[in-house]
């Protein structure tokens, strides 16, 4: 974690580390961790250190005794109140209460354009794999997660000052794509499809038809023969099987033509790619997910690298033959299943492309860290691909160390029946339909709550609220866990929802509208004058502590790749603000100084909340 000088946790950490070293001498671990976190019970302090318990265990001494020794050496001047009788509690917790003027100073230091986030000394290059749509298929809820989570992580890295490269690893190559390409070419030849008016819906239909056409029903034919179901049935199935084999053969030929860059075939494929990607980019724009066309780096972009990768692995003895196929053995990396990189028919695999992808990302794009926002069901695939890439040296950076390769795995979106989210007829739910419905429902609520809003503002707000609701529901649940998709829940204006957070910010905006009306004070006045913070009420201090955690939360969210940490933080911040606002009159404050101090607290909360929301990729509004 980079040190942020006004983050009390960081400051206390430094003081505690010195105290631990001084107190324990040679018994002190080389890299002592004071284990500082917010106090469990605010009655006893603002923060607590849990260091004494594990130390006691390690050293075989009573933890309270160790706690006392640490406290005896602790210098809290300028940050916290001096230790007293209640400092050590329970089995050996060390409670810390910040000094009143320390809060004000720390908050003032946080109130910079960067909100206390310091530029990293050595910014990293982080490649984020996100979205990952497939050609000729509609985006569904799985792609929602890959897009929204990937984009949120990318935004958080960017916010922290790292260099981010987004990569949309589009599934745009291989036999299934050749099947649909051949099929669409066929439809076009027969005049049943208009290539100039091709839509993603057409392609989705064609994709399925191609799949069906290329699947010979050999089992059916066998059954017909075994149960002697008559010549007519047998003939029908024979015809199906022959037709399917022919279609499959045509698809294989198409793949060969694609691989050898045959003009007409590539043009057909390109048309399919263009239609798919323009629909994909439109949805990403609507989602306020930053997945620009330049981020597209589909499987097809690796097509001419795969043979080289495989040769390289064979030449260096890393890939070996097994039943006619080529595999990399990963037992030395603790993975029982070998990584298949070439099938016995000579075809390359999804994993071969990901090996080439890691090589490109680390060695061409300069990645220090590669993060993959992809479905948890691909866990084994990534474990294997990462281990294989490391074994092959493809993750090696110029300094000789390996880039960090991480799978930000996410769980499945479930329907209210706790089964994977599908339409009633069992189809995948189209992402665009889902967004439409969220926006319509948000619109109904906005209209009811705010009938005076002009119609076009109402529409804009509904769009922002509906999309933010879907995104927040996705981001706020523990990433690896499945979650149940519920419009009713995600659109509530109270509770752990996107609308609640947007509303918290709207409330702050409206405080300032009133402040301007009543006192002629605007947000920029507060920024210019920077009235001093007064932190007398417990609710003011609680809000201040929450604000001070912001830079640290961004850091830990980025480290753990868990956007829900930032969500939880923002929700807590909004709640602390709400408590403060109930208990501490702002515009009706007893005097001008208190009013100024509280407006400053409102202003800073608004900045942090607004920054946090946009860093997650939600869409703040002025009114709702
Ligand atoms: N297209 C894939 C799918 O739909 C996701 C791609 C994930 N990224 C990767 N580098 N494998 O499952």
Coordinates of C-alpha atoms and ligand atoms in Angstrom, one line a residue:
X1 CA 0.0 0.0 0.0
X2 CA 1.4 3.4 -0.8
X3 CA 1.5 5.7 2.2
X4 CA -1.1 8.4 2.2
X5 CA 0.0 10.9 4.8
X6 CA -3.5 11.9 6.0
X7 CA -4.9 8.5 6.3
X8 CA -5.1 7.9 10.1
X9 CA -4.6 4.2 9.6
X10 CA -1.4 4.7 7.8
X11 CA -0.2 7.3 10.4
X12 CA -1.1 5.0 13.3
X13 CA 0.6 2.1 11.5
X14 CA 3.9 4.0 11.3
X15 CA 3.7 5.0 15.0
X16 CA 2.8 1.4 16.1
X17 CA 5.6 -0.1 14.1
X18 CA 8.1 2.1 15.8
X19 CA 6.5 1.3 19.2
X20 CA 6.5 -2.5 18.5
X21 CA 10.2 -2.4 17.5
X22 CA 11.1 -0.4 20.6
X23 CA 9.0 -2.5 22.9
X24 CA 10.0 -6.0 21.6
X25 CA 13.6 -5.5 20.5
X26 CA 14.9 -8.7 19.0
X27 CA 11.6 -10.4 19.6
X28 CA 9.9 -8.1 17.1
X29 CA 9.1 -9.8 13.8
X30 CA 11.1 -8.3 10.9
X31 CA 8.0 -6.9 9.2
X32 CA 5.6 -6.2 12.1
X33 CA 2.0 -5.7 11.3
X34 CA 0.1 -3.6 13.8
X35 CA -3.3 -4.9 12.5
X36 CA -5.0 -1.5 12.7
X37 CA -8.6 -1.2 11.8
X38 CA -11.7 0.9 12.7
X39 CA -12.7 0.3 16.3
X40 CA -15.3 -2.4 16.6
X41 CA -17.0 -0.4 19.3
X42 CA -16.8 3.4 18.8
X43 CA -17.4 3.8 22.6
X44 CA -13.8 2.7 23.2
X45 CA -12.1 4.6 20.4
X46 CA -11.9 5.3 16.7
X47 CA -9.4 2.7 15.8
X48 CA -7.9 -0.4 17.3
X49 CA -4.8 -2.4 17.0
X50 CA -5.1 -6.2 17.2
X51 CA -1.4 -6.8 17.1
X52 CA -0.9 -8.1 20.7
X53 CA -2.9 -11.3 20.3
X54 CA -0.9 -13.0 17.5
X55 CA 2.4 -11.7 19.1
X56 CA 1.4 -13.2 22.4
X57 CA 0.8 -16.5 20.7
X58 CA 4.1 -16.4 18.8
X59 CA 6.1 -15.3 21.8
X60 CA 4.2 -17.5 24.4
X61 CA 3.4 -14.5 26.5
X62 CA 0.2 -12.9 27.8
X63 CA -1.1 -10.6 25.1
X64 CA -2.2 -7.9 27.5
X65 CA 1.3 -7.7 28.8
X66 CA 2.6 -7.2 25.3
X67 CA -0.2 -4.7 24.6
X68 CA 1.0 -2.7 27.7
X69 CA 4.6 -2.8 26.5
X70 CA 3.6 -1.5 23.1
X71 CA 1.5 1.2 24.6
X72 CA 4.4 2.3 26.9
X73 CA 6.5 2.9 23.8
X74 CA 3.7 4.5 21.7
X75 CA 4.1 8.1 20.6
X76 CA 0.7 9.4 19.6
X77 CA 1.5 13.1 19.7
X78 CA -0.3 15.1 17.0
X79 CA -2.6 12.2 16.0
X80 CA -4.4 10.7 18.9
X81 CA -5.2 11.3 22.6
X82 CA -2.6 9.9 25.0
X83 CA -3.3 6.4 26.3
X84 CA -5.4 6.0 29.5
X85 CA -7.0 3.2 31.6
X86 CA -9.4 2.2 28.8
X87 CA -6.7 2.0 26.1
X88 CA -6.1 -1.8 26.6
X89 CA -9.2 -3.8 26.5
X90 CA -10.4 -7.4 26.3
X91 CA -7.7 -10.0 25.5
X92 CA -5.3 -7.2 24.5
X93 CA -7.0 -4.8 22.0
X94 CA -5.3 -1.4 21.9
X95 CA -7.9 1.4 21.5
X96 CA -7.0 4.7 19.9
X97 CA -9.0 7.9 19.9
X98 CA -8.0 10.6 17.5
X99 CA -7.3 14.0 18.9
X100 CA -10.0 16.6 17.9
X101 CA -7.6 18.9 16.1
X102 CA -6.0 15.9 14.4
X103 CA -9.3 15.1 12.6
X104 CA -9.5 18.7 11.3
X105 CA -6.0 18.7 10.0
X106 CA -6.3 15.3 8.4
X107 CA -9.6 16.2 6.7
X108 CA -8.1 19.4 5.5
X109 CA -5.2 17.4 3.9
X110 CA -7.7 15.0 2.3
X111 CA -9.6 17.9 0.7
X112 CA -7.4 18.2 -2.3
X113 CA -8.3 17.7 -6.0
X114 CA -7.0 14.1 -5.7
X115 CA -8.9 13.5 -2.4
X116 CA -5.8 12.3 -0.7
X117 CA -4.9 9.7 -3.3
X118 CA -1.2 10.1 -4.0
X119 CA 0.4 9.3 -7.3
X120 CA 2.2 6.0 -7.0
X121 CA 6.0 6.3 -7.0
X122 CA 6.1 3.7 -9.7
X123 CA 2.8 3.5 -11.6
X124 CA 2.1 0.0 -12.9
X125 CA 0.8 -1.0 -16.3
X126 CA -2.3 -3.1 -15.7
X127 CA -4.1 -5.0 -18.5
X128 CA -7.7 -5.6 -17.7
X129 CA -9.5 -8.3 -19.7
X130 CA -13.1 -7.4 -19.8
X131 CA -16.4 -7.8 -21.7
X132 CA -15.3 -10.8 -23.8
X133 CA -18.3 -11.0 -26.0
X134 CA -18.6 -13.6 -28.8
X135 CA -19.4 -13.0 -32.4
X136 CA -22.9 -13.4 -33.7
X137 CA -24.3 -13.7 -30.2
X138 CA -26.3 -11.3 -28.1
X139 CA -24.7 -10.1 -24.9
X140 CA -26.4 -11.7 -21.9
X141 CA -26.1 -11.2 -18.1
X142 CA -22.8 -13.0 -18.0
X143 CA -21.3 -10.3 -20.2
X144 CA -22.9 -7.7 -17.9
X145 CA -20.6 -9.0 -15.1
X146 CA -17.5 -9.2 -17.2
X147 CA -18.1 -5.7 -18.5
X148 CA -19.2 -4.0 -15.3
X149 CA -16.7 -5.6 -13.0
X150 CA -13.8 -5.3 -15.4
X151 CA -14.6 -1.6 -16.1
X152 CA -14.9 -0.9 -12.3
X153 CA -11.5 -2.5 -11.7
X154 CA -10.0 -0.6 -14.6
X155 CA -11.4 2.7 -13.3
X156 CA -10.1 2.0 -9.8
X157 CA -6.6 1.4 -11.1
X158 CA -6.8 4.5 -13.2
X159 CA -8.0 6.5 -10.3
X160 CA -5.0 5.3 -8.3
X161 CA -2.7 6.6 -11.1
X162 CA -1.8 3.4 -12.8
X163 CA -1.6 2.9 -16.6
X164 CA -4.5 0.7 -17.7
X165 CA -4.9 -1.1 -20.9
X166 CA -8.4 -2.6 -21.5
X167 CA -8.6 -5.8 -23.6
X168 CA -11.8 -7.1 -25.0
X169 CA -10.9 -10.7 -25.7
X170 CA -13.7 -11.2 -28.2
X171 CA -14.6 -14.8 -29.2
X172 CA -14.3 -14.2 -32.9
X173 CA -12.4 -17.2 -34.2
X174 CA -12.5 -20.9 -34.5
X175 CA -14.9 -23.5 -35.9
X176 CA -18.2 -22.1 -34.4
X177 CA -17.5 -18.7 -36.0
X178 CA -16.6 -20.4 -39.3
X179 CA -20.0 -22.3 -39.0
X180 CA -22.0 -19.1 -38.7
X181 CA -19.9 -17.4 -41.4
X182 CA -20.6 -20.2 -43.8
X183 CA -24.3 -20.2 -42.8
X184 CA -24.7 -16.5 -43.4
X185 CA -22.9 -16.7 -46.7
X186 CA -25.3 -19.4 -47.7
X187 CA -28.4 -17.3 -46.6
X188 CA -27.0 -14.3 -48.5
X189 CA -26.5 -16.4 -51.7
X190 CA -30.1 -17.7 -51.4
X191 CA -31.3 -14.1 -50.9
X192 CA -33.0 -14.8 -47.5
X193 CA -30.8 -12.3 -45.7
X194 CA -30.0 -8.7 -46.5
X195 CA -26.3 -8.2 -45.6
X196 CA -26.8 -4.4 -45.7
X197 CA -29.4 -4.6 -43.0
X198 CA -27.9 -7.3 -40.9
X199 CA -28.7 -7.1 -37.2
X200 CA -27.3 -8.9 -34.2
X201 CA -30.7 -10.6 -33.9
X202 CA -30.3 -12.0 -37.4
X203 CA -26.9 -13.2 -36.5
X204 CA -28.0 -14.8 -33.2
X205 CA -30.6 -16.7 -35.1
X206 CA -28.1 -17.7 -37.8
X207 CA -25.6 -18.8 -35.1
X208 CA -28.1 -21.2 -33.6
X209 CA -29.2 -22.5 -37.0
X210 CA -25.6 -23.1 -38.0
X211 CA -25.0 -25.0 -34.7
X212 CA -28.1 -27.2 -35.4
X213 CA -27.2 -27.7 -39.1
X214 CA -23.7 -28.8 -38.1
X215 CA -24.7 -31.3 -35.5
X216 CA -25.2 -34.8 -37.0
X217 CA -27.8 -36.7 -35.0
X218 CA -25.8 -40.0 -35.0
X219 CA -27.4 -41.2 -31.8
X220 CA -30.9 -40.7 -33.3
X221 CA -29.8 -42.7 -36.4
X222 CA -28.4 -45.5 -34.2
X223 CA -31.6 -45.6 -32.2
X224 CA -33.8 -45.8 -35.3
X225 CA -31.7 -48.7 -36.5
X226 CA -31.5 -50.5 -33.1
X227 CA -35.3 -50.3 -32.5
X228 CA -36.0 -50.8 -36.1
X229 CA -38.3 -47.8 -36.4
X230 CA -38.9 -48.2 -40.1
X231 CA -37.3 -47.2 -43.4
X232 CA -38.9 -43.8 -43.5
X233 CA -37.5 -42.7 -40.1
X234 CA -34.1 -44.2 -41.0
X235 CA -34.0 -42.3 -44.3
X236 CA -34.9 -39.1 -42.6
X237 CA -32.1 -39.4 -40.1
X238 CA -29.6 -40.6 -42.7
X239 CA -30.4 -37.4 -44.6
X240 CA -29.9 -35.3 -41.5
X241 CA -26.6 -36.9 -40.6
X242 CA -25.3 -36.6 -44.2
X243 CA -26.5 -33.0 -44.3
X244 CA -24.9 -32.1 -41.0
X245 CA -21.6 -33.7 -42.0
X246 CA -21.6 -31.7 -45.2
X247 CA -22.4 -28.5 -43.3
X248 CA -19.6 -29.2 -40.9
X249 CA -17.2 -29.9 -43.8
X250 CA -18.2 -26.6 -45.4
X251 CA -17.5 -24.9 -42.1
X252 CA -14.1 -26.5 -41.9
X253 CA -13.3 -25.3 -45.4
X254 CA -14.5 -21.8 -44.4
X255 CA -12.2 -21.9 -41.4
X256 CA -9.3 -22.8 -43.7
X257 CA -10.2 -20.0 -46.1
X258 CA -10.4 -17.6 -43.1
X259 CA -7.0 -18.7 -41.9
X260 CA -5.5 -18.2 -45.3
X261 CA -7.0 -14.7 -45.5
X262 CA -9.3 -15.5 -48.4
X263 CA -10.8 -12.1 -49.4
X264 CA -14.5 -12.9 -49.8
X265 CA -14.6 -15.1 -46.7
X266 CA -12.8 -12.6 -44.6
X267 CA -15.2 -9.9 -45.9
X268 CA -18.2 -12.0 -44.8
X269 CA -16.6 -12.6 -41.4
X270 CA -15.7 -8.9 -41.1
X271 CA -19.4 -8.0 -41.7
X272 CA -20.4 -10.3 -38.9
X273 CA -17.7 -8.9 -36.6
X274 CA -18.8 -5.3 -37.4
X275 CA -22.4 -5.9 -36.6
X276 CA -21.6 -7.7 -33.4
X277 CA -19.1 -5.2 -32.2
X278 CA -21.2 -2.1 -33.0
X279 CA -24.0 -3.6 -30.9
X280 CA -21.5 -4.5 -28.2
X281 CA -20.0 -1.0 -28.1
X282 CA -23.5 0.6 -28.0
X283 CA -24.4 -1.5 -25.0
X284 CA -21.1 -0.6 -23.3
X285 CA -21.7 3.0 -23.9
X286 CA -25.2 2.7 -22.5
X287 CA -23.7 1.0 -19.4
X288 CA -21.2 3.8 -19.1
X289 CA -18.5 1.1 -19.3
X290 CA -15.4 2.3 -20.9
X291 CA -14.9 -0.5 -23.6
X292 CA -13.9 1.5 -26.6
X293 CA -13.4 -0.1 -30.1
X294 CA -9.6 0.2 -29.6
X295 CA -9.8 -2.2 -26.7
X296 CA -11.1 -5.0 -29.0
X297 CA -8.3 -7.6 -29.2
X298 CA -10.3 -10.7 -30.3
X299 CA -9.1 -14.2 -30.6
X300 CA -8.7 -13.6 -34.3
X301 CA -5.9 -11.1 -33.6
X302 CA -3.8 -14.1 -32.4
X303 CA -4.5 -16.3 -35.3
X304 CA -1.1 -15.9 -36.9
X305 CA 0.8 -16.3 -33.5
X306 CA -0.6 -19.6 -32.4
X307 CA 1.5 -21.9 -34.6
X308 CA 4.6 -20.0 -33.4
X309 CA 3.6 -20.4 -29.7
X310 CA 3.1 -24.1 -30.2
X311 CA 6.4 -24.5 -32.0
X312 CA 8.2 -22.5 -29.4
X313 CA 6.7 -24.7 -26.6
X314 CA 7.6 -27.9 -28.5
X315 CA 11.1 -26.8 -29.4
X316 CA 11.9 -26.0 -25.7
X317 CA 10.5 -29.4 -24.7
X318 CA 7.6 -27.8 -22.7
X319 CA 4.8 -29.3 -24.7
X320 CA 4.7 -33.0 -25.2
X321 CA 2.5 -35.3 -27.3
X322 CA -0.3 -37.2 -25.5
X323 CA -2.7 -39.3 -27.5
X324 CA -1.9 -37.4 -30.6
X325 CA -2.6 -34.0 -28.9
X326 CA -0.1 -31.6 -27.5
X327 CA -0.1 -30.8 -23.9
X328 CA 1.9 -28.9 -21.2
X329 CA 2.3 -30.9 -18.1
X330 CA 1.6 -28.7 -15.0
X331 CA 2.1 -31.2 -12.2
X332 CA 5.1 -29.3 -11.0
X333 CA 2.8 -26.3 -10.6
X334 CA 0.5 -28.4 -8.5
X335 CA -2.1 -28.8 -11.3
X336 CA -3.1 -32.3 -12.1
X337 CA -4.8 -31.6 -15.4
X338 CA -2.4 -31.0 -18.3
X339 CA -3.0 -27.9 -20.5
X340 CA -4.2 -28.9 -24.0
X341 CA -2.7 -26.6 -26.6
X342 CA -3.3 -28.4 -29.8
X343 CA -5.9 -31.0 -30.6
X344 CA -5.1 -34.2 -32.4
X345 CA -6.8 -32.8 -35.6
X346 CA -4.3 -29.9 -35.5
X347 CA -6.7 -27.3 -34.2
X348 CA -5.7 -24.8 -31.5
X349 CA -7.7 -24.1 -28.4
X350 CA -9.1 -21.4 -26.3
X351 CA -6.0 -21.9 -24.0
X352 CA -3.5 -21.6 -26.8
X353 CA -4.9 -18.2 -27.5
X354 CA -4.7 -17.2 -23.9
X355 CA -1.1 -18.2 -23.7
X356 CA -0.4 -15.9 -26.7
X357 CA -2.5 -13.3 -25.0
X358 CA -0.4 -13.3 -21.8
X359 CA 2.8 -13.2 -23.9
X360 CA 1.5 -10.1 -25.8
X361 CA 0.2 -8.4 -22.7
X362 CA 3.3 -8.8 -20.7
X363 CA 6.0 -8.6 -23.4
X364 CA 4.4 -6.2 -25.9
X365 CA 2.1 -4.1 -23.9
X366 CA 4.4 -4.1 -20.8
X367 CA 2.0 -5.4 -18.2
X368 CA 3.1 -5.6 -14.6
X369 CA -0.3 -7.1 -13.8
X370 CA -2.9 -8.9 -15.9
X371 CA -6.4 -9.0 -14.5
X372 CA -9.1 -11.2 -16.0
X373 CA -12.8 -10.3 -15.2
X374 CA -14.2 -13.6 -16.3
X375 CA -16.8 -16.1 -15.1
X376 CA -15.6 -18.3 -12.1
X377 CA -16.5 -21.4 -14.1
X378 CA -13.4 -20.7 -16.2
X379 CA -11.3 -21.0 -13.0
X380 CA -9.4 -24.1 -14.0
X381 CA -8.7 -22.7 -17.5
X382 CA -7.1 -19.6 -16.0
X383 CA -5.2 -21.6 -13.4
X384 CA -3.7 -23.7 -16.2
X385 CA -3.1 -20.8 -18.6
X386 CA -1.4 -18.8 -15.9
X387 CA 0.8 -21.7 -14.8
X388 CA 1.6 -22.6 -18.4
X389 CA 2.5 -19.0 -19.3
X390 CA 4.8 -18.7 -16.3
X391 CA 6.4 -22.1 -17.1
X392 CA 7.0 -20.9 -20.7
X393 CA 8.4 -17.6 -19.5
X394 CA 5.7 -15.6 -21.3
X395 CA 4.9 -13.7 -18.1
X396 CA 8.5 -12.7 -17.6
X397 CA 9.0 -8.9 -17.4
X398 CA 12.2 -7.1 -18.5
X399 CA 13.4 -7.0 -14.9
X400 CA 13.3 -10.8 -14.8
X401 CA 10.3 -11.1 -12.5
X402 CA 6.9 -12.5 -13.5
X403 CA 3.9 -10.2 -14.0
X404 CA 1.0 -10.8 -11.7
X405 CA -1.7 -12.9 -13.4
X406 CA -5.0 -12.8 -11.7
X407 CA -8.4 -14.1 -12.4
X408 CA -11.0 -11.8 -11.0
X409 CA -13.6 -14.6 -11.1
X410 CA -17.3 -13.8 -10.7
X411 CA -20.3 -15.9 -9.8
X412 CA -23.4 -16.6 -11.8
X413 CA -26.4 -14.3 -12.0
X414 CA -29.4 -16.2 -10.7
X415 CA -33.1 -15.7 -11.2
X416 CA -35.5 -15.4 -8.3
X417 CA -35.8 -19.3 -8.5
X418 CA -32.1 -19.5 -7.6
X419 CA -31.3 -21.0 -10.9
X420 CA -29.2 -19.3 -13.6
X421 CA -31.1 -16.3 -14.8
X422 CA -33.1 -17.2 -18.0
X423 CA -36.2 -16.2 -19.7
X424 CA -39.4 -18.2 -19.1
X425 CA -38.7 -20.2 -22.2
X426 CA -35.2 -21.0 -20.9
X427 CA -33.3 -18.6 -23.2
X428 CA -30.5 -16.4 -22.1
X429 CA -31.8 -12.9 -21.2
X430 CA -30.7 -10.3 -23.6
X431 CA -28.7 -7.7 -21.9
X432 CA -30.4 -4.8 -23.8
X433 CA -33.8 -6.0 -22.7
X434 CA -32.7 -6.1 -19.1
X435 CA -31.4 -2.5 -19.3
X436 CA -34.6 -1.3 -20.9
X437 CA -36.7 -2.8 -18.2
X438 CA -34.5 -1.3 -15.4
X439 CA -34.8 2.1 -17.0
X440 CA -38.6 1.8 -17.4
X441 CA -39.0 0.8 -13.8
X442 CA -36.7 3.5 -12.6
X443 CA -38.7 6.0 -14.7
X444 CA -41.9 5.0 -12.9
X445 CA -40.4 5.7 -9.6
X446 CA -38.8 9.0 -10.6
X447 CA -42.1 10.2 -11.9
X448 CA -43.9 9.3 -8.7
X449 CA -41.3 10.9 -6.4
X450 CA -40.6 13.9 -8.5
X451 CA -43.6 14.8 -10.7
X452 CA -42.3 18.3 -11.4
X453 CA -39.2 17.2 -13.2
X454 CA -39.4 18.2 -16.9
X455 CA -40.0 15.2 -19.1
X456 CA -36.6 15.1 -20.8
X457 CA -34.7 15.4 -17.5
X458 CA -37.0 12.7 -16.1
X459 CA -35.8 10.4 -19.0
X460 CA -32.2 11.2 -18.4
X461 CA -32.5 10.6 -14.7
X462 CA -34.3 7.3 -15.2
X463 CA -31.6 6.1 -17.5
X464 CA -28.9 7.0 -15.0
X465 CA -30.8 5.5 -12.1
X466 CA -31.8 2.3 -13.9
X467 CA -28.3 1.6 -15.2
X468 CA -26.7 2.5 -11.9
X469 CA -29.1 0.2 -10.1
X470 CA -28.1 -2.8 -12.3
X471 CA -24.4 -2.0 -12.0
X472 CA -24.4 -1.5 -8.3
X473 CA -26.3 -4.7 -7.7
X474 CA -23.7 -6.5 -9.7
X475 CA -20.7 -4.7 -8.1
X476 CA -21.9 -4.7 -4.5
X477 CA -22.2 -8.5 -4.0
X478 CA -19.1 -10.4 -3.2
X479 CA -17.5 -10.9 -6.6
X480 CA -17.1 -14.7 -6.6
X481 CA -20.5 -15.4 -5.2
X482 CA -23.7 -16.0 -7.2
X483 CA -26.3 -13.3 -6.8
X484 CA -30.0 -13.2 -7.3
X485 CA -31.2 -10.6 -9.9
X486 CA -34.1 -8.7 -8.6
X487 CA -35.4 -5.5 -10.2
X488 CA -37.5 -4.8 -7.1
X489 CA -34.6 -4.9 -4.7
X490 CA -32.0 -3.2 -6.9
X491 CA -34.3 -0.2 -7.6
X492 CA -35.2 0.6 -4.0
X493 CA -34.3 4.1 -2.9
X494 CA -33.5 2.8 0.6
X495 CA -31.0 0.0 1.5
X496 CA -27.9 -1.3 -0.2
X497 CA -28.7 0.0 -3.7
X498 CA -27.4 2.2 -6.4
X499 CA -30.3 4.6 -6.2
X500 CA -29.7 5.0 -2.5
X501 CA -26.2 6.2 -3.2
X502 CA -27.2 8.5 -6.0
X503 CA -29.8 9.9 -3.8
X504 CA -27.3 10.6 -1.0
X505 CA -25.4 12.8 -3.4
X506 CA -28.6 14.4 -4.7
X507 CA -29.4 15.4 -1.1
X508 CA -26.0 17.1 -0.7
X509 CA -26.6 18.9 -4.0
X510 CA -29.9 20.1 -2.7
X511 CA -28.4 21.3 0.5
X512 CA -26.2 23.5 -1.6
X513 CA -29.1 24.7 -3.7
X514 CA -30.8 25.9 -0.5
X515 CA -27.5 27.3 0.9
X516 CA -27.2 29.4 -2.3
X517 CA -30.8 30.6 -2.0
X518 CA -30.7 31.4 1.7
X519 CA -27.2 32.5 2.3
X520 CA -25.7 33.0 -1.1
X521 CA -23.1 30.3 -0.4
X522 CA -22.1 27.9 -3.1
X523 CA -20.0 24.9 -3.3
X524 CA -17.2 26.9 -5.0
X525 CA -17.4 29.4 -2.2
X526 CA -16.7 26.7 0.3
X527 CA -13.9 25.4 -1.8
X528 CA -12.3 28.8 -2.0
X529 CA -12.8 29.8 1.6
X530 CA -12.2 26.4 3.2
X531 CA -13.9 27.2 6.5
X532 CA -12.3 25.2 9.3
X533 CA -13.9 21.9 10.3
X534 CA -15.6 21.7 13.7
X535 CA -15.9 18.2 14.9
X536 CA -17.7 18.4 18.2
X537 CA -20.6 16.0 17.7
X538 CA -20.0 12.3 17.6
X539 CA -21.8 12.1 14.2
X540 CA -19.4 14.7 12.8
X541 CA -16.4 12.7 14.0
X542 CA -17.9 9.4 12.7
X543 CA -18.4 11.1 9.3
X544 CA -14.9 12.5 9.4
X545 CA -13.4 9.0 10.1
X546 CA -15.4 7.5 7.2
X547 CA -14.1 10.2 4.9
X548 CA -10.5 9.7 5.9
X549 CA -10.8 6.0 5.0
X550 CA -11.4 6.8 1.3
X551 CA -7.8 6.6 -0.1
X552 CA -7.1 3.4 1.8
X553 CA -10.3 1.8 0.6
X554 CA -9.4 2.5 -3.0
X555 CA -6.0 0.9 -2.4
X556 CA -7.4 -2.2 -0.8
X557 CA -10.2 -2.6 -3.4
X558 CA -7.6 -2.5 -6.1
X559 CA -5.3 -4.9 -4.3
X560 CA -8.1 -7.5 -3.6
X561 CA -9.8 -6.8 -7.0
X562 CA -13.1 -6.5 -5.1
X563 CA -15.3 -3.7 -6.1
X564 CA -17.8 -4.6 -3.4
X565 CA -15.3 -3.1 -0.9
X566 CA -15.7 0.3 -2.4
X567 CA -19.5 -0.2 -2.6
X568 CA -19.7 -1.1 1.1
X569 CA -17.5 1.9 1.9
X570 CA -19.7 4.3 0.0
X571 CA -22.8 2.9 1.5
X572 CA -21.3 3.4 5.0
X573 CA -20.3 6.9 4.1
X574 CA -23.8 7.7 2.9
X575 CA -25.2 6.3 6.1
X576 CA -22.8 8.3 8.3
X577 CA -23.7 11.4 6.3
X578 CA -27.4 10.7 6.8
X579 CA -26.9 10.4 10.6
X580 CA -24.8 13.5 10.7
X581 CA -27.5 15.4 8.7
X582 CA -30.2 14.3 11.1
X583 CA -28.3 15.2 14.2
X584 CA -26.4 18.3 13.1
X585 CA -28.4 21.1 11.6
X586 CA -26.5 22.6 8.7
X587 CA -28.5 25.5 7.3
X588 CA -30.1 26.0 10.7
X589 CA -26.8 25.8 12.5
X590 CA -26.6 28.1 15.6
X591 CA -24.0 30.4 14.2
X592 CA -22.2 31.2 10.9
X593 CA -19.0 29.5 11.9
X594 CA -20.8 26.2 12.6
X595 CA -22.8 26.5 9.4
X596 CA -19.6 27.0 7.5
X597 CA -17.9 24.1 9.2
X598 CA -20.8 21.8 8.5
X599 CA -21.2 23.0 4.9
X600 CA -17.5 22.1 4.5
X601 CA -18.2 18.6 5.7
X602 CA -21.1 18.3 3.3
X603 CA -19.0 19.5 0.5
X604 CA -16.2 17.1 1.2
X605 CA -18.7 14.2 1.6
X606 CA -20.1 15.2 -1.8
X607 CA -16.7 15.2 -3.4
X608 CA -15.8 11.8 -2.0
X609 CA -19.2 10.3 -2.7
X610 CA -19.2 11.7 -6.3
X611 CA -15.6 10.5 -6.9
X612 CA -16.4 7.0 -5.5
X613 CA -19.5 6.7 -7.6
X614 CA -17.8 7.6 -10.8
X615 CA -14.8 5.5 -9.9
X616 CA -17.2 2.5 -9.7
X617 CA -18.8 3.5 -13.0
X618 CA -22.1 4.7 -11.6
X619 CA -23.9 7.8 -13.0
X620 CA -24.5 10.6 -10.6
X621 CA -27.5 12.9 -11.2
X622 CA -28.4 16.4 -9.9
X623 CA -32.0 15.6 -8.9
X624 CA -34.1 12.5 -8.7
Ligands
LIG1 N1 -15.4 -15.1 -24.9 C1 -15.2 -15.8 -23.7 C2 -16.6 -16.3 -23.2 O1 -17.6 -15.8 -23.5 C3 -14.6 -14.9 -22.6 C4 -13.2 -14.4 -22.8 C5 -12.5 -14.2 -21.6 N2 -11.2 -13.7 -21.7 C6 -10.1 -14.5 -22.0 N3 -8.9 -13.9 -22.1 N4 -10.2 -15.8 -22.1 O2 -16.6 -17.2 -22.3

